[in-house]
mmCIF file of C-alpha atoms in Angstrom:
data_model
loop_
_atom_site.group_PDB
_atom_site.id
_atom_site.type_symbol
_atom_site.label_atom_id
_atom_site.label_comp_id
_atom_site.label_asym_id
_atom_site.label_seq_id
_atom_site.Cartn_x
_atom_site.Cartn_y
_atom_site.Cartn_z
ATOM 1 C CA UNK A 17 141.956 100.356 59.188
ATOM 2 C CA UNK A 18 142.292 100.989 62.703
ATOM 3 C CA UNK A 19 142.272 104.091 64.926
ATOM 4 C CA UNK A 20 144.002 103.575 68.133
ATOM 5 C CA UNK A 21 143.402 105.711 71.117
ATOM 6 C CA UNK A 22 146.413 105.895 73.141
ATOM 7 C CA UNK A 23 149.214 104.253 72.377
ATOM 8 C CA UNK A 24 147.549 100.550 71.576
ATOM 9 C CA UNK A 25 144.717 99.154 69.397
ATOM 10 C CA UNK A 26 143.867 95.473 69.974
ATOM 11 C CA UNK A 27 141.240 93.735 67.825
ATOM 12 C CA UNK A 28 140.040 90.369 69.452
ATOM 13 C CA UNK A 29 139.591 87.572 67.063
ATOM 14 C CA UNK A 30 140.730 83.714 66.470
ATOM 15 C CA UNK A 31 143.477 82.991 64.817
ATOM 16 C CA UNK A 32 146.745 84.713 63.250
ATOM 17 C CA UNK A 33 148.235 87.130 65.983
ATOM 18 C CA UNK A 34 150.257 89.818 64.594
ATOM 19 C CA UNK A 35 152.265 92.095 66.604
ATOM 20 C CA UNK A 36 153.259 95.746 66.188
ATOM 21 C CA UNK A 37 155.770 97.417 67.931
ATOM 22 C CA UNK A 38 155.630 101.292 68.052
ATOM 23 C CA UNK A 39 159.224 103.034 68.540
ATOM 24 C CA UNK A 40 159.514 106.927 69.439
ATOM 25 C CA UNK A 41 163.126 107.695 67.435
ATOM 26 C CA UNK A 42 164.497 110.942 67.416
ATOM 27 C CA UNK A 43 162.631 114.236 66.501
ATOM 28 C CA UNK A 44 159.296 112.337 67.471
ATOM 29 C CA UNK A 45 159.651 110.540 64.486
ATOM 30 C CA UNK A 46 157.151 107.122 64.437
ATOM 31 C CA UNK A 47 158.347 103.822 63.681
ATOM 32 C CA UNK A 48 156.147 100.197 63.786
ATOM 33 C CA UNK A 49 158.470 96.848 63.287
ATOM 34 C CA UNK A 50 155.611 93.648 62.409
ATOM 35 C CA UNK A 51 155.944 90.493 62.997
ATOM 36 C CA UNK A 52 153.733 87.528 61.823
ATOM 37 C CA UNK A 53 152.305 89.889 58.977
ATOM 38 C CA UNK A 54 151.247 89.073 55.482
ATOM 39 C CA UNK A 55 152.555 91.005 52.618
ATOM 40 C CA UNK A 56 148.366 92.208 51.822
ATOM 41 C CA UNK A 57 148.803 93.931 55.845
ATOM 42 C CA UNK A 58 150.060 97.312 55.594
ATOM 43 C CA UNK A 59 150.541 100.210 59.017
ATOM 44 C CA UNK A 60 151.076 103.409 59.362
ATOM 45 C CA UNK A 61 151.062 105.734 62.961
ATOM 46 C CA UNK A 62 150.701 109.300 63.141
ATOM 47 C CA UNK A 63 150.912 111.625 66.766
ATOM 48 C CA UNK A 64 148.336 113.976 66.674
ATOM 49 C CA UNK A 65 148.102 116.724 69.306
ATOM 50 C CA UNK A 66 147.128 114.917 72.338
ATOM 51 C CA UNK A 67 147.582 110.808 70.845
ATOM 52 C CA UNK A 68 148.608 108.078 68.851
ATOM 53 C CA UNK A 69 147.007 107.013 65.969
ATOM 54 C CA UNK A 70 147.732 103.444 63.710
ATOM 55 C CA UNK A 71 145.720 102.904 60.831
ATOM 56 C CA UNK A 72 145.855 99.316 59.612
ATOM 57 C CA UNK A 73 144.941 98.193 56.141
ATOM 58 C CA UNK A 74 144.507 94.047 55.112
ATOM 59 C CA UNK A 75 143.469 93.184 58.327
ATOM 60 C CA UNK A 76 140.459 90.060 58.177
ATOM 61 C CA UNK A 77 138.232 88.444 60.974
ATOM 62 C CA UNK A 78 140.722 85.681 61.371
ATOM 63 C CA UNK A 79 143.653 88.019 63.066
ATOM 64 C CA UNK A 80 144.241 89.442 66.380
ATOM 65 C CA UNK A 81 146.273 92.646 66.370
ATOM 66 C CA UNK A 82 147.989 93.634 69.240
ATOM 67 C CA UNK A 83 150.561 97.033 69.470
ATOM 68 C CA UNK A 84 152.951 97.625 72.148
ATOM 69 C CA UNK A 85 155.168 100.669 73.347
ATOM 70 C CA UNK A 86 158.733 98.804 73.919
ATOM 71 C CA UNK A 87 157.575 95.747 75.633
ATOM 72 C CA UNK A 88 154.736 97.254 77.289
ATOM 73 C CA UNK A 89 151.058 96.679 76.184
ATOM 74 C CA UNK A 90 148.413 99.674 76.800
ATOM 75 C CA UNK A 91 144.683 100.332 76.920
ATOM 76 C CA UNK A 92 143.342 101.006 73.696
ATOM 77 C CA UNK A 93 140.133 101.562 70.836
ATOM 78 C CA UNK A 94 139.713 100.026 67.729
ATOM 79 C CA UNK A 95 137.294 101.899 65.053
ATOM 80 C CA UNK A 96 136.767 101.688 61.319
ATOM 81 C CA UNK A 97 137.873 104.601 59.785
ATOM 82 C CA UNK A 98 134.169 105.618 57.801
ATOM 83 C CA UNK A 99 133.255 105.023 61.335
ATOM 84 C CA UNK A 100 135.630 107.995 63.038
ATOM 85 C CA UNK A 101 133.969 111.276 64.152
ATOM 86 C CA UNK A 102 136.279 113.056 61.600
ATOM 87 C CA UNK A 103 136.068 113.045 57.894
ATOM 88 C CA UNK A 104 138.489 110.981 55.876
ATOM 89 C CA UNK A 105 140.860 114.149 54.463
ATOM 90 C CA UNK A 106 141.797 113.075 50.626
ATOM 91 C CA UNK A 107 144.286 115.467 48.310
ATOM 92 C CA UNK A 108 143.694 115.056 44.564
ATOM 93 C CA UNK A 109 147.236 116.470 43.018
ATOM 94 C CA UNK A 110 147.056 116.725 39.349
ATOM 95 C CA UNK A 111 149.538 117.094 37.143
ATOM 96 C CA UNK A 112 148.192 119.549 34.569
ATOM 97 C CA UNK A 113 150.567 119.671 32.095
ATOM 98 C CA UNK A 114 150.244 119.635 28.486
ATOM 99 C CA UNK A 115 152.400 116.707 28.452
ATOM 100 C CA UNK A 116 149.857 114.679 30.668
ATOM 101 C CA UNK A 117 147.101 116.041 28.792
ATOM 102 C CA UNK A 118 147.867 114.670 25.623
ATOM 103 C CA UNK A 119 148.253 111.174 26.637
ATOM 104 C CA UNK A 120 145.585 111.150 29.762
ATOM 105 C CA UNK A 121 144.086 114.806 30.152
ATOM 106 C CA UNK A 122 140.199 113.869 30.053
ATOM 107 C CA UNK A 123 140.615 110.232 31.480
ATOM 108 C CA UNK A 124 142.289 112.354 34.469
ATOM 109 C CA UNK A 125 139.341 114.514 34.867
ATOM 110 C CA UNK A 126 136.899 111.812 34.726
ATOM 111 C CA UNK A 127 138.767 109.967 37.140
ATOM 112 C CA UNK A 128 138.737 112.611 39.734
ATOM 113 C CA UNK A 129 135.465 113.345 39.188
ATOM 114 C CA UNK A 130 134.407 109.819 39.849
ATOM 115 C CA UNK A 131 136.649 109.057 43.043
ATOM 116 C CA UNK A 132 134.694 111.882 44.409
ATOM 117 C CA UNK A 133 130.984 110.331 43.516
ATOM 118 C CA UNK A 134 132.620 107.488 45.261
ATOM 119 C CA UNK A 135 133.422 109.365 48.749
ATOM 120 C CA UNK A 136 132.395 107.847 51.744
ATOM 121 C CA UNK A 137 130.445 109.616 54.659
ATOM 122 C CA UNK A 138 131.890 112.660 55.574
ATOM 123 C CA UNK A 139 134.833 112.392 53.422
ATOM 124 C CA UNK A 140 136.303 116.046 52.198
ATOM 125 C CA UNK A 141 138.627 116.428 48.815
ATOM 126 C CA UNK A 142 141.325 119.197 48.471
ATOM 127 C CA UNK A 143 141.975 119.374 44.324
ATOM 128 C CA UNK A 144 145.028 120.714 43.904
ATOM 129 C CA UNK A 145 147.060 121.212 40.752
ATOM 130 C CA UNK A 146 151.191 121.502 40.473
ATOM 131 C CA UNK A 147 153.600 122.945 37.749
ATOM 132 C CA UNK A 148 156.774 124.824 39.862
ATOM 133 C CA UNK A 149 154.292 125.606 42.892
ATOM 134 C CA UNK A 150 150.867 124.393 43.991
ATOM 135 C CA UNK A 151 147.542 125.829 42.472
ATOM 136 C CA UNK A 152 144.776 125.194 44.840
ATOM 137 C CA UNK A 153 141.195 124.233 43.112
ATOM 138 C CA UNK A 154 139.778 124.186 46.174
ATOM 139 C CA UNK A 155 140.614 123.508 49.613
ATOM 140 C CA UNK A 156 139.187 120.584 51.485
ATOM 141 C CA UNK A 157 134.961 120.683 51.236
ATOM 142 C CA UNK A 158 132.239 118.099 51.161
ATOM 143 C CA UNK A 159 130.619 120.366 48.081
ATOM 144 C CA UNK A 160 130.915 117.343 46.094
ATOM 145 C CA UNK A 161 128.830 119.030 42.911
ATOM 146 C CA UNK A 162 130.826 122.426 42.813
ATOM 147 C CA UNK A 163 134.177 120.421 43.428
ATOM 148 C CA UNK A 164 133.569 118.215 39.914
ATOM 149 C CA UNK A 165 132.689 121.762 38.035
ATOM 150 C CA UNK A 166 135.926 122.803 39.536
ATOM 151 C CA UNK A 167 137.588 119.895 38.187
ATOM 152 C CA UNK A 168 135.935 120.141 34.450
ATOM 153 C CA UNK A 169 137.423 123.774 34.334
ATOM 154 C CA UNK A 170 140.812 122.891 34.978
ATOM 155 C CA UNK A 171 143.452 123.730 31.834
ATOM 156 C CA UNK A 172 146.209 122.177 31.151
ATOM 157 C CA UNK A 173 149.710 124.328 30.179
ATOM 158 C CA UNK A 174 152.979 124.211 28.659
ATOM 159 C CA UNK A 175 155.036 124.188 31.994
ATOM 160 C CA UNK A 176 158.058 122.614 34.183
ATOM 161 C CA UNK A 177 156.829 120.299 37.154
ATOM 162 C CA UNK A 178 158.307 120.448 40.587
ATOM 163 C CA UNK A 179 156.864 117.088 41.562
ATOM 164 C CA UNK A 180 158.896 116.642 44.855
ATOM 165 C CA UNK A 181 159.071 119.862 46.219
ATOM 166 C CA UNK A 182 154.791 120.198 46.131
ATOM 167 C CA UNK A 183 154.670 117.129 47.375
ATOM 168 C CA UNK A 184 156.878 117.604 50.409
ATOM 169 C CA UNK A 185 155.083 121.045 51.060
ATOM 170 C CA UNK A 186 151.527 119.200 51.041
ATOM 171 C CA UNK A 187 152.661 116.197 53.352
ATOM 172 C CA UNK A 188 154.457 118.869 55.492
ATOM 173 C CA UNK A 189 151.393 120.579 56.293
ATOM 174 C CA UNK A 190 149.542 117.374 57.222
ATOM 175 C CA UNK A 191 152.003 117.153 59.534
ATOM 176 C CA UNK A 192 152.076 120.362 61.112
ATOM 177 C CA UNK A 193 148.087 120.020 61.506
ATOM 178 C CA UNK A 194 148.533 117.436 63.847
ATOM 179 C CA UNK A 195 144.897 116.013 63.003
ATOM 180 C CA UNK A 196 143.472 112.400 63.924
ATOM 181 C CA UNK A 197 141.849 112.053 60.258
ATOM 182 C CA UNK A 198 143.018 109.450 58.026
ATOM 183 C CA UNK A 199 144.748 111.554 55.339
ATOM 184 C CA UNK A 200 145.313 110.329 51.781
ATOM 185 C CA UNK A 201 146.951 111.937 48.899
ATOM 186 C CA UNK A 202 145.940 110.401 45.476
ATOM 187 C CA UNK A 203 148.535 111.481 42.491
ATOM 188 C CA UNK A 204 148.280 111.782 38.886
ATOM 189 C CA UNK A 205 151.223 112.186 37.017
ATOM 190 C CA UNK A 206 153.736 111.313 33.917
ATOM 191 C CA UNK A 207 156.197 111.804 36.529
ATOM 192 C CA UNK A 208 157.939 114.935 35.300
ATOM 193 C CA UNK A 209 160.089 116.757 37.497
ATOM 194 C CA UNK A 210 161.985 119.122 36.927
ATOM 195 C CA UNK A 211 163.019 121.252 39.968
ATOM 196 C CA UNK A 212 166.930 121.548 40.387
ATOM 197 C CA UNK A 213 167.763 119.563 43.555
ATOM 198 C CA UNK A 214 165.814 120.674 46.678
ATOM 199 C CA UNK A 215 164.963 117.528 49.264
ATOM 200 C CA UNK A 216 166.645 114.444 49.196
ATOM 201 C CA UNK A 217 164.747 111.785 49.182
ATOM 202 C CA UNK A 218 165.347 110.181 52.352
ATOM 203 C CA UNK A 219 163.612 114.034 53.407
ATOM 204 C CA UNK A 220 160.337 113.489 51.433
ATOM 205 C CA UNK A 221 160.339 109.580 52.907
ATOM 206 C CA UNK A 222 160.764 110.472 56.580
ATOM 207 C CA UNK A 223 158.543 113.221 55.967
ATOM 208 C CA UNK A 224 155.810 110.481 54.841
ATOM 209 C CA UNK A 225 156.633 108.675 57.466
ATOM 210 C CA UNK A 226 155.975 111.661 59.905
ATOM 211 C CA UNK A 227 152.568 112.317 58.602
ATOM 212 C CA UNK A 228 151.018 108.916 58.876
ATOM 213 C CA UNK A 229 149.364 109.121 55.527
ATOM 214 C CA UNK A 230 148.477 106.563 52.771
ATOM 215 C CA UNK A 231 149.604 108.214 48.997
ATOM 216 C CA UNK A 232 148.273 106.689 45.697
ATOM 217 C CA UNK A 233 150.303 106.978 42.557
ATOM 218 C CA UNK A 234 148.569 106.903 39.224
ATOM 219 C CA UNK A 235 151.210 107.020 36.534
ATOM 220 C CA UNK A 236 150.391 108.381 33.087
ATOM 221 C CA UNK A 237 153.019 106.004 30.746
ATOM 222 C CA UNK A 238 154.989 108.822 28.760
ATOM 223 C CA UNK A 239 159.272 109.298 29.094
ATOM 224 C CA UNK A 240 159.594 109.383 33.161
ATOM 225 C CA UNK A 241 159.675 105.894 34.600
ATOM 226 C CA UNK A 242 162.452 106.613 37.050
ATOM 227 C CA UNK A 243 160.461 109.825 38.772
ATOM 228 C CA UNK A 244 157.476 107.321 38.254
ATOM 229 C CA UNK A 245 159.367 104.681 40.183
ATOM 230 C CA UNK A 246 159.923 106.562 42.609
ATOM 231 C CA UNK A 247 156.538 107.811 43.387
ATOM 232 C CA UNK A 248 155.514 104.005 43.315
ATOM 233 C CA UNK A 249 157.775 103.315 45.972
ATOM 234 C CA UNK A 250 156.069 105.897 48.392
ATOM 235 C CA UNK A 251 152.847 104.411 47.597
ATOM 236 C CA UNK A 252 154.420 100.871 48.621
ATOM 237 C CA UNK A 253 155.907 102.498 51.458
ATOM 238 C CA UNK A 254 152.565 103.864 53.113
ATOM 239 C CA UNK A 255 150.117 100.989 51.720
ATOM 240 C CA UNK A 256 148.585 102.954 48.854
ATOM 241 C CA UNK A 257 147.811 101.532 45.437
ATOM 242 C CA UNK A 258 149.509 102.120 42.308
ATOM 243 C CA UNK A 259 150.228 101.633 38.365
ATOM 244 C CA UNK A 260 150.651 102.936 35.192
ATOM 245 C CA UNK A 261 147.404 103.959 32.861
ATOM 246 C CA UNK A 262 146.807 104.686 29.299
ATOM 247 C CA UNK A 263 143.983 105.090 27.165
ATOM 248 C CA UNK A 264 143.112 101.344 27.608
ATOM 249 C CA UNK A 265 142.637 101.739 31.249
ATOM 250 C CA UNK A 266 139.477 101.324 33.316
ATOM 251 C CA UNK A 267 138.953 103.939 35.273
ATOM 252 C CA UNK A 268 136.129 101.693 37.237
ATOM 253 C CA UNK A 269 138.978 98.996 38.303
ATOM 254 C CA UNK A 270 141.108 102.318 40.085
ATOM 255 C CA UNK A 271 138.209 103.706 41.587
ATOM 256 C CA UNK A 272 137.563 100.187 43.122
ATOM 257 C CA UNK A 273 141.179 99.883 44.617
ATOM 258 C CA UNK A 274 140.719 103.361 46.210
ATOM 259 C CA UNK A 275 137.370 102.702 47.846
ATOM 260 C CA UNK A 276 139.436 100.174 50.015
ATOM 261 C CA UNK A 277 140.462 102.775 52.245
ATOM 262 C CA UNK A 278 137.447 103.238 53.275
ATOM 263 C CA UNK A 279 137.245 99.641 55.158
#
Protein backbone atom coordinates (compact mmCIF):
# COMPACT_ATOMS: atom_id res chain seq x y z
CA UNK A 1 0.00 0.00 0.00
CA UNK A 2 0.94 3.32 -0.99
CA UNK A 3 0.37 6.83 0.39
CA UNK A 4 0.69 9.45 -2.18
CA UNK A 5 1.36 13.01 -1.35
CA UNK A 6 -0.14 15.18 -3.86
CA UNK A 7 -1.77 14.01 -6.52
CA UNK A 8 0.97 11.15 -7.71
CA UNK A 9 2.87 8.23 -6.10
CA UNK A 10 5.58 6.64 -8.28
CA UNK A 11 7.51 3.59 -7.05
CA UNK A 12 10.78 3.00 -9.14
CA UNK A 13 11.48 -0.54 -9.95
CA UNK A 14 12.27 -2.96 -13.13
CA UNK A 15 9.84 -4.39 -14.82
CA UNK A 16 5.84 -4.37 -15.19
CA UNK A 17 4.69 -0.61 -15.43
CA UNK A 18 1.24 -0.09 -14.41
CA UNK A 19 -0.55 3.06 -14.83
CA UNK A 20 -3.28 4.79 -12.82
CA UNK A 21 -5.26 7.45 -13.88
CA UNK A 22 -7.02 9.60 -11.18
CA UNK A 23 -10.39 11.39 -12.46
CA UNK A 24 -12.15 14.26 -10.28
CA UNK A 25 -16.12 13.44 -11.39
CA UNK A 26 -18.77 15.33 -10.03
CA UNK A 27 -19.37 16.09 -6.26
CA UNK A 28 -15.50 15.48 -5.76
CA UNK A 29 -16.16 12.06 -6.19
CA UNK A 30 -12.60 9.89 -6.92
CA UNK A 31 -12.19 7.64 -9.69
CA UNK A 32 -8.69 5.52 -10.80
CA UNK A 33 -9.01 3.60 -14.41
CA UNK A 34 -5.64 0.80 -14.47
CA UNK A 35 -4.08 -0.36 -17.05
CA UNK A 36 -1.45 -3.20 -17.26
CA UNK A 37 -2.75 -4.49 -13.75
CA UNK A 38 -3.04 -7.98 -12.43
CA UNK A 39 -6.21 -9.18 -10.96
CA UNK A 40 -3.98 -9.72 -7.17
CA UNK A 41 -3.44 -5.38 -7.65
CA UNK A 42 -6.17 -3.63 -6.05
CA UNK A 43 -6.50 0.84 -5.55
CA UNK A 44 -8.34 2.91 -3.82
CA UNK A 45 -7.93 7.16 -3.45
CA UNK A 46 -9.35 9.17 -0.84
CA UNK A 47 -9.10 13.47 -0.62
CA UNK A 48 -8.35 14.33 2.67
CA UNK A 49 -8.41 17.97 3.80
CA UNK A 50 -5.48 19.42 2.15
CA UNK A 51 -4.43 16.03 -0.45
CA UNK A 52 -4.71 13.03 -2.29
CA UNK A 53 -4.21 9.85 -1.01
CA UNK A 54 -3.96 6.15 -3.14
CA UNK A 55 -3.40 3.20 -1.23
CA UNK A 56 -2.26 0.28 -3.36
CA UNK A 57 -2.49 -3.33 -2.35
CA UNK A 58 -0.56 -6.46 -4.56
CA UNK A 59 2.03 -4.37 -5.59
CA UNK A 60 5.79 -6.53 -5.75
CA UNK A 61 9.47 -5.33 -6.39
CA UNK A 62 9.12 -6.17 -10.02
CA UNK A 63 6.47 -3.14 -10.88
CA UNK A 64 6.74 0.46 -11.42
CA UNK A 65 3.62 2.42 -10.52
CA UNK A 66 3.06 5.56 -11.93
CA UNK A 67 -0.47 7.88 -11.33
CA UNK A 68 -1.43 10.74 -13.38
CA UNK A 69 -4.10 13.64 -13.13
CA UNK A 70 -5.63 13.56 -16.89
CA UNK A 71 -2.51 13.22 -18.83
CA UNK A 72 -0.39 15.06 -16.55
CA UNK A 73 2.20 13.37 -14.20
CA UNK A 74 2.99 15.16 -10.66
CA UNK A 75 5.54 15.15 -7.86
CA UNK A 76 4.84 12.65 -5.43
CA UNK A 77 5.77 10.16 -2.00
CA UNK A 78 5.52 6.69 -1.72
CA UNK A 79 5.28 5.15 2.03
CA UNK A 80 4.18 1.85 3.51
CA UNK A 81 1.25 2.26 5.33
CA UNK A 82 2.70 0.69 9.08
CA UNK A 83 5.20 3.21 8.05
CA UNK A 84 2.66 6.52 7.98
CA UNK A 85 2.77 9.00 10.91
CA UNK A 86 -0.95 8.10 11.52
CA UNK A 87 -2.37 4.97 12.92
CA UNK A 88 -4.04 2.48 10.65
CA UNK A 89 -8.01 3.29 11.78
CA UNK A 90 -9.83 -0.38 11.76
CA UNK A 91 -13.88 -0.73 12.60
CA UNK A 92 -14.84 -4.15 13.99
CA UNK A 93 -18.88 -4.25 13.21
CA UNK A 94 -20.44 -7.20 14.76
CA UNK A 95 -23.44 -8.54 14.18
CA UNK A 96 -24.74 -9.55 17.61
CA UNK A 97 -27.65 -11.26 17.02
CA UNK A 98 -28.94 -14.33 18.45
CA UNK A 99 -29.14 -15.66 15.07
CA UNK A 100 -25.26 -15.21 14.55
CA UNK A 101 -24.65 -16.39 17.89
CA UNK A 102 -25.91 -19.68 17.55
CA UNK A 103 -24.04 -20.65 14.56
CA UNK A 104 -20.67 -18.38 15.18
CA UNK A 105 -21.18 -16.29 18.51
CA UNK A 106 -17.81 -17.35 20.40
CA UNK A 107 -15.72 -18.05 17.15
CA UNK A 108 -16.76 -14.21 16.50
CA UNK A 109 -15.42 -13.09 19.74
CA UNK A 110 -12.30 -14.95 19.50
CA UNK A 111 -11.77 -13.69 16.21
CA UNK A 112 -11.94 -10.11 17.15
CA UNK A 113 -10.06 -10.58 19.94
CA UNK A 114 -7.24 -12.04 17.98
CA UNK A 115 -7.19 -9.50 14.92
CA UNK A 116 -6.52 -7.09 17.64
CA UNK A 117 -3.33 -9.13 19.26
CA UNK A 118 -2.42 -8.98 15.67
CA UNK A 119 -2.46 -4.97 15.24
CA UNK A 120 0.35 -3.40 13.83
CA UNK A 121 2.20 -0.26 15.29
CA UNK A 122 -0.01 2.31 16.14
CA UNK A 123 -3.02 0.73 14.80
CA UNK A 124 -6.46 1.84 16.79
CA UNK A 125 -9.86 -0.49 16.72
CA UNK A 126 -13.42 1.03 17.00
CA UNK A 127 -15.77 -2.26 18.13
CA UNK A 128 -18.92 -1.51 17.24
CA UNK A 129 -22.06 -3.63 17.36
CA UNK A 130 -25.45 -3.20 15.00
CA UNK A 131 -29.15 -4.41 15.38
CA UNK A 132 -31.57 -1.24 13.91
CA UNK A 133 -28.78 1.40 14.99
CA UNK A 134 -25.12 1.25 15.98
CA UNK A 135 -23.97 0.34 19.62
CA UNK A 136 -20.55 1.63 20.15
CA UNK A 137 -18.10 -0.77 22.38
CA UNK A 138 -15.69 1.59 22.21
CA UNK A 139 -14.52 4.21 20.02
CA UNK A 140 -11.19 4.03 18.29
CA UNK A 141 -8.15 3.35 21.16
CA UNK A 142 -4.85 1.57 21.16
CA UNK A 143 -6.06 0.01 24.81
CA UNK A 144 -5.64 -3.23 23.23
CA UNK A 145 -6.26 -5.25 26.82
CA UNK A 146 -9.49 -3.27 27.90
CA UNK A 147 -10.77 -3.41 24.16
CA UNK A 148 -10.72 -7.60 24.25
CA UNK A 149 -12.61 -7.39 27.89
CA UNK A 150 -14.94 -5.17 26.01
CA UNK A 151 -15.33 -7.65 23.41
CA UNK A 152 -15.80 -10.85 25.93
CA UNK A 153 -18.77 -8.82 27.50
CA UNK A 154 -20.63 -8.33 24.50
CA UNK A 155 -24.39 -10.19 24.46
CA UNK A 156 -26.00 -11.25 21.86
CA UNK A 157 -30.13 -10.48 21.42
CA UNK A 158 -33.19 -11.41 19.77
CA UNK A 159 -33.31 -8.38 17.29
CA UNK A 160 -33.88 -7.01 13.52
CA UNK A 161 -30.54 -5.92 11.70
CA UNK A 162 -30.26 -2.79 9.67
CA UNK A 163 -27.09 -3.95 7.96
CA UNK A 164 -27.00 -1.18 5.22
CA UNK A 165 -28.14 1.70 6.84
CA UNK A 166 -25.10 1.28 9.85
CA UNK A 167 -22.96 0.66 7.40
CA UNK A 168 -23.57 3.73 5.26
CA UNK A 169 -23.63 5.89 8.55
CA UNK A 170 -20.04 4.45 9.58
CA UNK A 171 -18.43 4.92 6.00
CA UNK A 172 -20.19 8.35 5.94
CA UNK A 173 -18.37 9.56 8.80
CA UNK A 174 -14.99 8.39 7.48
CA UNK A 175 -15.75 10.51 4.95
CA UNK A 176 -16.72 13.56 6.56
CA UNK A 177 -13.36 13.21 8.75
CA UNK A 178 -11.42 13.84 5.89
CA UNK A 179 -8.33 11.92 7.54
CA UNK A 180 -5.07 10.59 5.66
CA UNK A 181 -5.24 7.13 7.72
CA UNK A 182 -5.79 4.02 5.95
CA UNK A 183 -9.29 3.11 7.21
CA UNK A 184 -10.64 -0.44 7.23
CA UNK A 185 -13.90 -1.79 8.27
CA UNK A 186 -13.85 -5.60 9.04
CA UNK A 187 -17.62 -7.20 9.14
CA UNK A 188 -19.12 -10.08 10.75
CA UNK A 189 -22.35 -11.06 9.78
CA UNK A 190 -25.14 -13.81 8.63
CA UNK A 191 -26.13 -11.06 6.49
CA UNK A 192 -29.52 -10.20 7.94
CA UNK A 193 -31.11 -7.12 7.06
CA UNK A 194 -33.96 -6.10 7.66
CA UNK A 195 -34.49 -2.29 7.41
CA UNK A 196 -37.42 -1.30 4.96
CA UNK A 197 -35.71 0.39 1.98
CA UNK A 198 -33.45 3.36 2.92
CA UNK A 199 -30.14 3.73 0.42
CA UNK A 200 -29.92 2.23 -2.75
CA UNK A 201 -27.18 0.57 -3.35
CA UNK A 202 -25.48 2.43 -5.93
CA UNK A 203 -25.62 5.16 -2.53
CA UNK A 204 -23.72 2.81 -0.13
CA UNK A 205 -21.16 1.96 -3.32
CA UNK A 206 -20.35 5.56 -4.24
CA UNK A 207 -20.29 6.24 -0.72
CA UNK A 208 -17.35 3.49 -0.46
CA UNK A 209 -15.96 4.82 -3.12
CA UNK A 210 -15.89 8.38 -1.49
CA UNK A 211 -14.19 7.22 1.59
CA UNK A 212 -11.22 5.44 0.16
CA UNK A 213 -11.50 2.54 2.51
CA UNK A 214 -10.75 -1.24 2.27
CA UNK A 215 -14.03 -3.37 3.98
CA UNK A 216 -13.68 -7.11 4.92
CA UNK A 217 -16.71 -9.33 4.90
CA UNK A 218 -16.78 -12.37 7.10
CA UNK A 219 -19.99 -14.23 6.41
CA UNK A 220 -21.52 -16.49 9.05
CA UNK A 221 -23.33 -19.39 6.54
CA UNK A 222 -27.07 -19.30 7.89
CA UNK A 223 -30.40 -18.23 5.35
CA UNK A 224 -28.95 -14.75 3.81
CA UNK A 225 -26.67 -15.40 0.87
CA UNK A 226 -28.08 -12.63 -1.26
CA UNK A 227 -27.42 -9.72 1.63
CA UNK A 228 -24.15 -11.86 2.01
CA UNK A 229 -23.45 -11.42 -1.68
CA UNK A 230 -23.76 -8.32 -1.58
CA UNK A 231 -21.48 -7.42 1.18
CA UNK A 232 -18.86 -9.64 -0.75
CA UNK A 233 -19.09 -7.51 -3.58
CA UNK A 234 -18.04 -4.32 -1.55
CA UNK A 235 -15.21 -6.17 -0.23
CA UNK A 236 -14.21 -7.02 -4.02
CA UNK A 237 -14.92 -3.59 -4.83
CA UNK A 238 -12.36 -1.89 -2.32
CA UNK A 239 -9.69 -4.89 -2.24
CA UNK A 240 -10.72 -6.43 1.08
CA UNK A 241 -10.90 -10.14 1.77
CA UNK A 242 -13.81 -12.23 2.16
CA UNK A 243 -15.80 -15.70 2.72
CA UNK A 244 -18.12 -17.61 4.43
CA UNK A 245 -17.17 -19.41 8.02
CA UNK A 246 -18.60 -22.07 10.12
CA UNK A 247 -17.58 -23.99 12.94
CA UNK A 248 -14.88 -25.73 10.78
CA UNK A 249 -13.15 -22.53 10.11
CA UNK A 250 -9.67 -21.42 11.14
CA UNK A 251 -9.73 -18.45 12.60
CA UNK A 252 -5.64 -18.36 12.20
CA UNK A 253 -6.01 -18.55 8.15
CA UNK A 254 -8.50 -15.03 8.45
CA UNK A 255 -6.35 -13.39 10.75
CA UNK A 256 -3.47 -14.06 8.22
CA UNK A 257 -5.41 -12.53 5.18
CA UNK A 258 -6.10 -9.40 7.31
CA UNK A 259 -2.54 -8.80 8.45
CA UNK A 260 -1.93 -8.08 4.64
CA UNK A 261 -3.04 -4.70 5.00
CA UNK A 262 -0.54 -3.96 6.90
CA UNK A 263 2.19 -4.33 3.92
Amino acid sequence: MVSGRGKLFIKRVSSLVVVLVFMICGAGKLYTEAAGISDSLSVIAKSTSDKLVFFIKGTTENNEITVQVGNKQCESEMKKVADMECPIKTTILLDNSISLSKRWGNEAKELIKKIVDGHSDKEVFRIVTFADSLTEINDYSDKYKTIKKNVDKIEYYNQDSYLTGVLYEIVTGIIACKEENYNRIIIITDGADDEAIKYTQKELVDSILDAGIVIHSIGVSGNHNDSLENMFYYSRLTGGTFGIVDSKTDIDDICMGLEKDYG
